[in-house]
mmCIF file of C-alpha atoms in Angstrom:
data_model
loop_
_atom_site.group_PDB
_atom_site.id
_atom_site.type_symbol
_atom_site.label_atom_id
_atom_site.label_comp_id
_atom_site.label_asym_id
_atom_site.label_seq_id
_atom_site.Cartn_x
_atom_site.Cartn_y
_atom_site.Cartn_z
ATOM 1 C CA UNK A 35 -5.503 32.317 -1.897
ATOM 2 C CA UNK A 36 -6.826 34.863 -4.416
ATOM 3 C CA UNK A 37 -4.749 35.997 -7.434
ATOM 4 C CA UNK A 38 -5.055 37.564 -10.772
ATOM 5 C CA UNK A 39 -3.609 37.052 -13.754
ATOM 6 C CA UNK A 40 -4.839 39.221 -16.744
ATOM 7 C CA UNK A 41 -7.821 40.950 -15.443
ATOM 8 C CA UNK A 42 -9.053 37.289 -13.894
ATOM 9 C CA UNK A 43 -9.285 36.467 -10.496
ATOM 10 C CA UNK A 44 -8.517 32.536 -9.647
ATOM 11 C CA UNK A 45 -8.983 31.103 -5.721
ATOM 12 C CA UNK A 46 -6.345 28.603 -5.427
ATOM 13 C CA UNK A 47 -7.304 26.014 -2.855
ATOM 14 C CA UNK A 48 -6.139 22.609 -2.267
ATOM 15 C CA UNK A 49 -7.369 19.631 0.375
ATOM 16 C CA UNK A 50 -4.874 18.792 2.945
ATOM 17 C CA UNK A 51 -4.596 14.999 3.674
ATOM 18 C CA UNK A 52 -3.543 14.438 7.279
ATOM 19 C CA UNK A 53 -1.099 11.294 7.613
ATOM 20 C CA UNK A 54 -0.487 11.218 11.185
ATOM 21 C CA UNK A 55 -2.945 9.409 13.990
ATOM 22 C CA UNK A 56 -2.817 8.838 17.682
ATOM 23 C CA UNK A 57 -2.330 4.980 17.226
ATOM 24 C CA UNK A 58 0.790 3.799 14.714
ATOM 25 C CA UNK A 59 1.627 0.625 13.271
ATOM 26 C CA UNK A 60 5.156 1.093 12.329
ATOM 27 C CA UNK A 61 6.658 -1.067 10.101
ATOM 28 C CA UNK A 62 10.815 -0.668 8.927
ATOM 29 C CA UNK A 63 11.964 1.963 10.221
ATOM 30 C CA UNK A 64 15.599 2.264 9.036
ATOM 31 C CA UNK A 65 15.283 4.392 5.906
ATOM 32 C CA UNK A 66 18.844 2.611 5.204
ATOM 33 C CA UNK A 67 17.000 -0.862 5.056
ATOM 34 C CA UNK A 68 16.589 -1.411 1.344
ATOM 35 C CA UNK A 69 14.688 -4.730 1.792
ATOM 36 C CA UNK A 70 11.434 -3.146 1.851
ATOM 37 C CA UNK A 71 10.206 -5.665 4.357
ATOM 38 C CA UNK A 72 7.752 -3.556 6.679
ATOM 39 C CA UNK A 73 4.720 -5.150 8.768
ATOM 40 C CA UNK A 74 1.359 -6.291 7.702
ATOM 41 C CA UNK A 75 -1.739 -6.524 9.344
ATOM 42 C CA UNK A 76 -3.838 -9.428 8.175
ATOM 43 C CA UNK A 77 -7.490 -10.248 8.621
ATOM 44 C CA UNK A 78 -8.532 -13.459 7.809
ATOM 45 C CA UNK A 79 -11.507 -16.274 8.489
ATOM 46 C CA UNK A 80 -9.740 -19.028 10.909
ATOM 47 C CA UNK A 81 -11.028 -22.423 12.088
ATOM 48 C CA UNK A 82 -9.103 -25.137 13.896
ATOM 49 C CA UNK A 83 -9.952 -28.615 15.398
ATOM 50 C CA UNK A 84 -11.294 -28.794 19.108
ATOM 51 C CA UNK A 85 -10.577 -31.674 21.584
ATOM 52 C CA UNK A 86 -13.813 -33.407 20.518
ATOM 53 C CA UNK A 87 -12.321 -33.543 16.874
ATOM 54 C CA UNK A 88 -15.131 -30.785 15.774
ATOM 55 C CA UNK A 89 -14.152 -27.896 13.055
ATOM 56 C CA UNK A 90 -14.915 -24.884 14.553
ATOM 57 C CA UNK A 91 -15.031 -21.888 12.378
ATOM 58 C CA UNK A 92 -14.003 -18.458 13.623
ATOM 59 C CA UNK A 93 -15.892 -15.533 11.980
ATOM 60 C CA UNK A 94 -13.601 -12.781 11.743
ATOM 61 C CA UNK A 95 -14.254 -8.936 12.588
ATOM 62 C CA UNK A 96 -12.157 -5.989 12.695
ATOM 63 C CA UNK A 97 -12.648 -2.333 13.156
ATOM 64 C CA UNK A 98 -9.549 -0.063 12.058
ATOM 65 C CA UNK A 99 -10.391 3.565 12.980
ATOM 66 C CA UNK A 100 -7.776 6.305 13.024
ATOM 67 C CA UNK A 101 -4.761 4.180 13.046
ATOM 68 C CA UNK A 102 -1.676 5.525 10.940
ATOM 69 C CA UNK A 103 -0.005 2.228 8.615
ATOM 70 C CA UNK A 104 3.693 3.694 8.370
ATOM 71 C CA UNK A 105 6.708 1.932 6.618
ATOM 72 C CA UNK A 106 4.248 -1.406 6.035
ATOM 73 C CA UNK A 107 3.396 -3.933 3.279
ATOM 74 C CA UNK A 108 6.548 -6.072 1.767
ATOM 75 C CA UNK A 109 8.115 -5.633 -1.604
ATOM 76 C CA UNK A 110 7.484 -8.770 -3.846
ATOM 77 C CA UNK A 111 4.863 -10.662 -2.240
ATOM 78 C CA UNK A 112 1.717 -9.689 -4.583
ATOM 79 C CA UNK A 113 -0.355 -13.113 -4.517
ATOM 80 C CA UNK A 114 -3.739 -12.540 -3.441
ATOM 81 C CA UNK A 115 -3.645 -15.927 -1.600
ATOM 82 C CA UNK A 116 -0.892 -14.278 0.288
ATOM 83 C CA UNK A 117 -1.367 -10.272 0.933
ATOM 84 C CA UNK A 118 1.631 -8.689 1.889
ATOM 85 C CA UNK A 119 -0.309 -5.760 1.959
ATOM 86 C CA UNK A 120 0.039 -2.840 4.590
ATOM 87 C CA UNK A 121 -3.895 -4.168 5.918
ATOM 88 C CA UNK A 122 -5.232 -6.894 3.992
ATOM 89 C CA UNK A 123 -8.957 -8.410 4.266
ATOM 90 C CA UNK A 124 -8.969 -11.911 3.281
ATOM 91 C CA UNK A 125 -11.678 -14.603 2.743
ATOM 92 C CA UNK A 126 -13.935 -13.294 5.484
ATOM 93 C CA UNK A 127 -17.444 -14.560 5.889
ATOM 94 C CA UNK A 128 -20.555 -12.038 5.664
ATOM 95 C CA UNK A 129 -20.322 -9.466 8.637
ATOM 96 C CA UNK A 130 -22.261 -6.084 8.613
ATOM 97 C CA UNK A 131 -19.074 -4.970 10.824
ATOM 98 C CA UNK A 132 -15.944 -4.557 9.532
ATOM 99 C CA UNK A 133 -14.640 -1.587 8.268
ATOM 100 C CA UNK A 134 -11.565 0.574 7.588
ATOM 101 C CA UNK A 135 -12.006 4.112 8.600
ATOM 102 C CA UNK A 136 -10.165 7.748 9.067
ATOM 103 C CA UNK A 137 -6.662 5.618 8.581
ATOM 104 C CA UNK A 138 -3.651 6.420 6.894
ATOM 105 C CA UNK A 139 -0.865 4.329 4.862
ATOM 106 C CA UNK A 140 2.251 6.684 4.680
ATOM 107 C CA UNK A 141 4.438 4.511 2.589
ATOM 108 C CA UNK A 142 3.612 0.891 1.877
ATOM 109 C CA UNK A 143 5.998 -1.592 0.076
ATOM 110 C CA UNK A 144 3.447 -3.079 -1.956
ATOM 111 C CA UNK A 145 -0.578 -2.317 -2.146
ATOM 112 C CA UNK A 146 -2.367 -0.544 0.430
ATOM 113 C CA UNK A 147 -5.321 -2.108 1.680
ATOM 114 C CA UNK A 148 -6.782 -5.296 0.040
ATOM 115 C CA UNK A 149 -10.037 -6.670 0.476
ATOM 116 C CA UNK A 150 -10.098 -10.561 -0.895
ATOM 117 C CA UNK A 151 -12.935 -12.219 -1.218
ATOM 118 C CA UNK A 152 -14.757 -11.160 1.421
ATOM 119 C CA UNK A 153 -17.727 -10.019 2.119
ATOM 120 C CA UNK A 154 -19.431 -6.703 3.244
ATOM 121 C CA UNK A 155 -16.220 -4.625 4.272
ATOM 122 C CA UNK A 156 -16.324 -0.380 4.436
ATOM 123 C CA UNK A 157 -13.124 1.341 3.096
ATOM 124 C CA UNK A 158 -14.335 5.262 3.709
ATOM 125 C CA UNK A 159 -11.958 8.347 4.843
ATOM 126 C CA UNK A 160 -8.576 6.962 4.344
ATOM 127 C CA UNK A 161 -5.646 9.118 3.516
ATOM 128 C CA UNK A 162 -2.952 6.993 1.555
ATOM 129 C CA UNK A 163 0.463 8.385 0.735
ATOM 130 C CA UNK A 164 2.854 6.418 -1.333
ATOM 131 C CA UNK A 165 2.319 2.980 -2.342
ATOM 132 C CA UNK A 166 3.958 0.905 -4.202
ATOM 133 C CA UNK A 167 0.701 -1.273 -5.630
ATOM 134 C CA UNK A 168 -2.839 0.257 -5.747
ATOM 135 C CA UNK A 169 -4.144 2.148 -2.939
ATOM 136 C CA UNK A 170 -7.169 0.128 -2.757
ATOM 137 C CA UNK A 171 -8.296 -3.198 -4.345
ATOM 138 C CA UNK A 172 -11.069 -5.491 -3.803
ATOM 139 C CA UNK A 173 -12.785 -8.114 -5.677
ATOM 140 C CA UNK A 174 -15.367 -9.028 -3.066
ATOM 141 C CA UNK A 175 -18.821 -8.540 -2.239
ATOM 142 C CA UNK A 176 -20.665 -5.798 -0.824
ATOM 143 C CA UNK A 177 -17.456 -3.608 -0.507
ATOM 144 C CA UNK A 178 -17.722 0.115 0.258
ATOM 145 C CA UNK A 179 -15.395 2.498 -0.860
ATOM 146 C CA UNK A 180 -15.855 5.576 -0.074
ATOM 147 C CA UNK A 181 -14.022 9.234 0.279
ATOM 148 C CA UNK A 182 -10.432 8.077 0.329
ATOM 149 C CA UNK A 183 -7.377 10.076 -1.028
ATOM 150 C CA UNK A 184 -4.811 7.957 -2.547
ATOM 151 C CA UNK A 185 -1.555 10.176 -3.162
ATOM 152 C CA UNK A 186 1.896 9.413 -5.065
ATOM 153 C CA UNK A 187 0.902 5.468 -5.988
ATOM 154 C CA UNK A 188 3.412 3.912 -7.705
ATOM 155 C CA UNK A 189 3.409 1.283 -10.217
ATOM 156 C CA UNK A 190 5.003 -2.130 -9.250
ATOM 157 C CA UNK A 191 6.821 -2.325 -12.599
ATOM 158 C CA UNK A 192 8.544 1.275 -11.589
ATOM 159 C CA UNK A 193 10.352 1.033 -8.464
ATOM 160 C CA UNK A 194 13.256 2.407 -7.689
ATOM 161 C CA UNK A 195 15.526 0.035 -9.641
ATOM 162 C CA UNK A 196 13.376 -1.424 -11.962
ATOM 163 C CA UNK A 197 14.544 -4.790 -13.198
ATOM 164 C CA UNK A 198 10.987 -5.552 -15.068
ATOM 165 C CA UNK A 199 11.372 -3.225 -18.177
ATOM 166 C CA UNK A 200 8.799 -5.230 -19.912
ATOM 167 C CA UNK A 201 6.148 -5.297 -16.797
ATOM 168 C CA UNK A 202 3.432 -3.461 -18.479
ATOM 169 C CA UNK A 203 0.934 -4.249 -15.145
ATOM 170 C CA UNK A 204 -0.463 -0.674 -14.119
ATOM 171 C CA UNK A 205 -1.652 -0.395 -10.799
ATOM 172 C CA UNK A 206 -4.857 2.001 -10.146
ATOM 173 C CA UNK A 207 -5.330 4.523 -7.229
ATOM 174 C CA UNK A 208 -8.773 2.123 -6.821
ATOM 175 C CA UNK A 209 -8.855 -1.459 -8.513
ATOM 176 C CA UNK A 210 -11.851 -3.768 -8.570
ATOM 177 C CA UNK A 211 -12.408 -7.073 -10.496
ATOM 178 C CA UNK A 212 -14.848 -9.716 -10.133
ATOM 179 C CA UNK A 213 -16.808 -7.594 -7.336
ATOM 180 C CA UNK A 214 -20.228 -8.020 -6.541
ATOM 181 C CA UNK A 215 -22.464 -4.916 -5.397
ATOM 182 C CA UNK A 216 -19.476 -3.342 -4.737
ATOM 183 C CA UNK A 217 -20.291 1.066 -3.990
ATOM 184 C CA UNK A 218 -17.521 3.193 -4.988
ATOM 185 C CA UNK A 219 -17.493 7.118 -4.477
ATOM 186 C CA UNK A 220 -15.703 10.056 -4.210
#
């Protein structure tokens, strides 16, 4: 849209961030539920015992594209041995093929997407609307981030009723720690 003000001409533009996909992970869906208890999706390395007493170790892969996270995560569970976290990465071995792609989190009771300690994961083209916990965070290896929108984040010491006046913990839109050759961008 063009407009002047004093003799100036402005364009006013603004990027549009589109939340809904044709696959949905719904999570609560009772806007009268107050427990803030939605789903989770959870990828993680697994290994179990066979029936010659052998450890066998499960590599884990997973390849999220154009799936819509609504109403996910759950309130209070912010451990990163435990990610309560709308989509969650955790402890996977070196893989050139997970990724997160052209997703969307429209609300999520606690962070967005996590990647923990893991290795070689792509977080690119994600819209994410409303969480309550950083949009992204990672402190793992090789991790790509890459042309996400994060959008209305909220802080977990300022929820709706706030009973932590003295949490001074700020969540970021994107959060990183301890990360190794990790690419962040636009």
């Amino acid at each position: 849209m063009l407009e002047t003000i004093h003799d100036h001409k402005y364009e006013r533009t603004a990027e549009v961030g589109l939340l809904t996909r044709l696959i949905t992970v719904e999570g609560v869906m009772d806007p009268s539920d107050t427990s803030l208890y939605g789903g989770r999706v959870l990828v993680s390395d697994y290994s179990q015992v066979n029936a010659k007493g052998e450890r066998e170790e499960y590599i884990p892969v997973a390849q999220i594209m154009g799936v819509q996270f609504k109403n996910c995560g759950q309130r209070g569970y912010r451990d990163y041995w435990d990610p309560r976290y709308a989509l969650a990465f955790q402890n996977t071995k070196p893989s050139e093929d997970s990724y997160v792609k052209s997703c969307s989190i429209d609300v999520s009771h606690n962070h967005a997407i996590g990647v923990l300690g893991s290795h070689n994961v792509e977080v690119s083209g994600n819209v994410i609307y409303h969480s309550r916990g950083s949009g992204v965070l990672t402190n793992s290896e090789n991790t790509k981030i890459e042309g996400n929108t994060v959008i209305y984040m909220r802080s977990y010491g300022n929820w709706e009723n706030p009973v932590e006046n003295d949490n001074y913990k700020m969540d970021a839109c994107f959060e990183t720690w301890e990360t190794k050759d990790c690419i962040s961008q636009g």
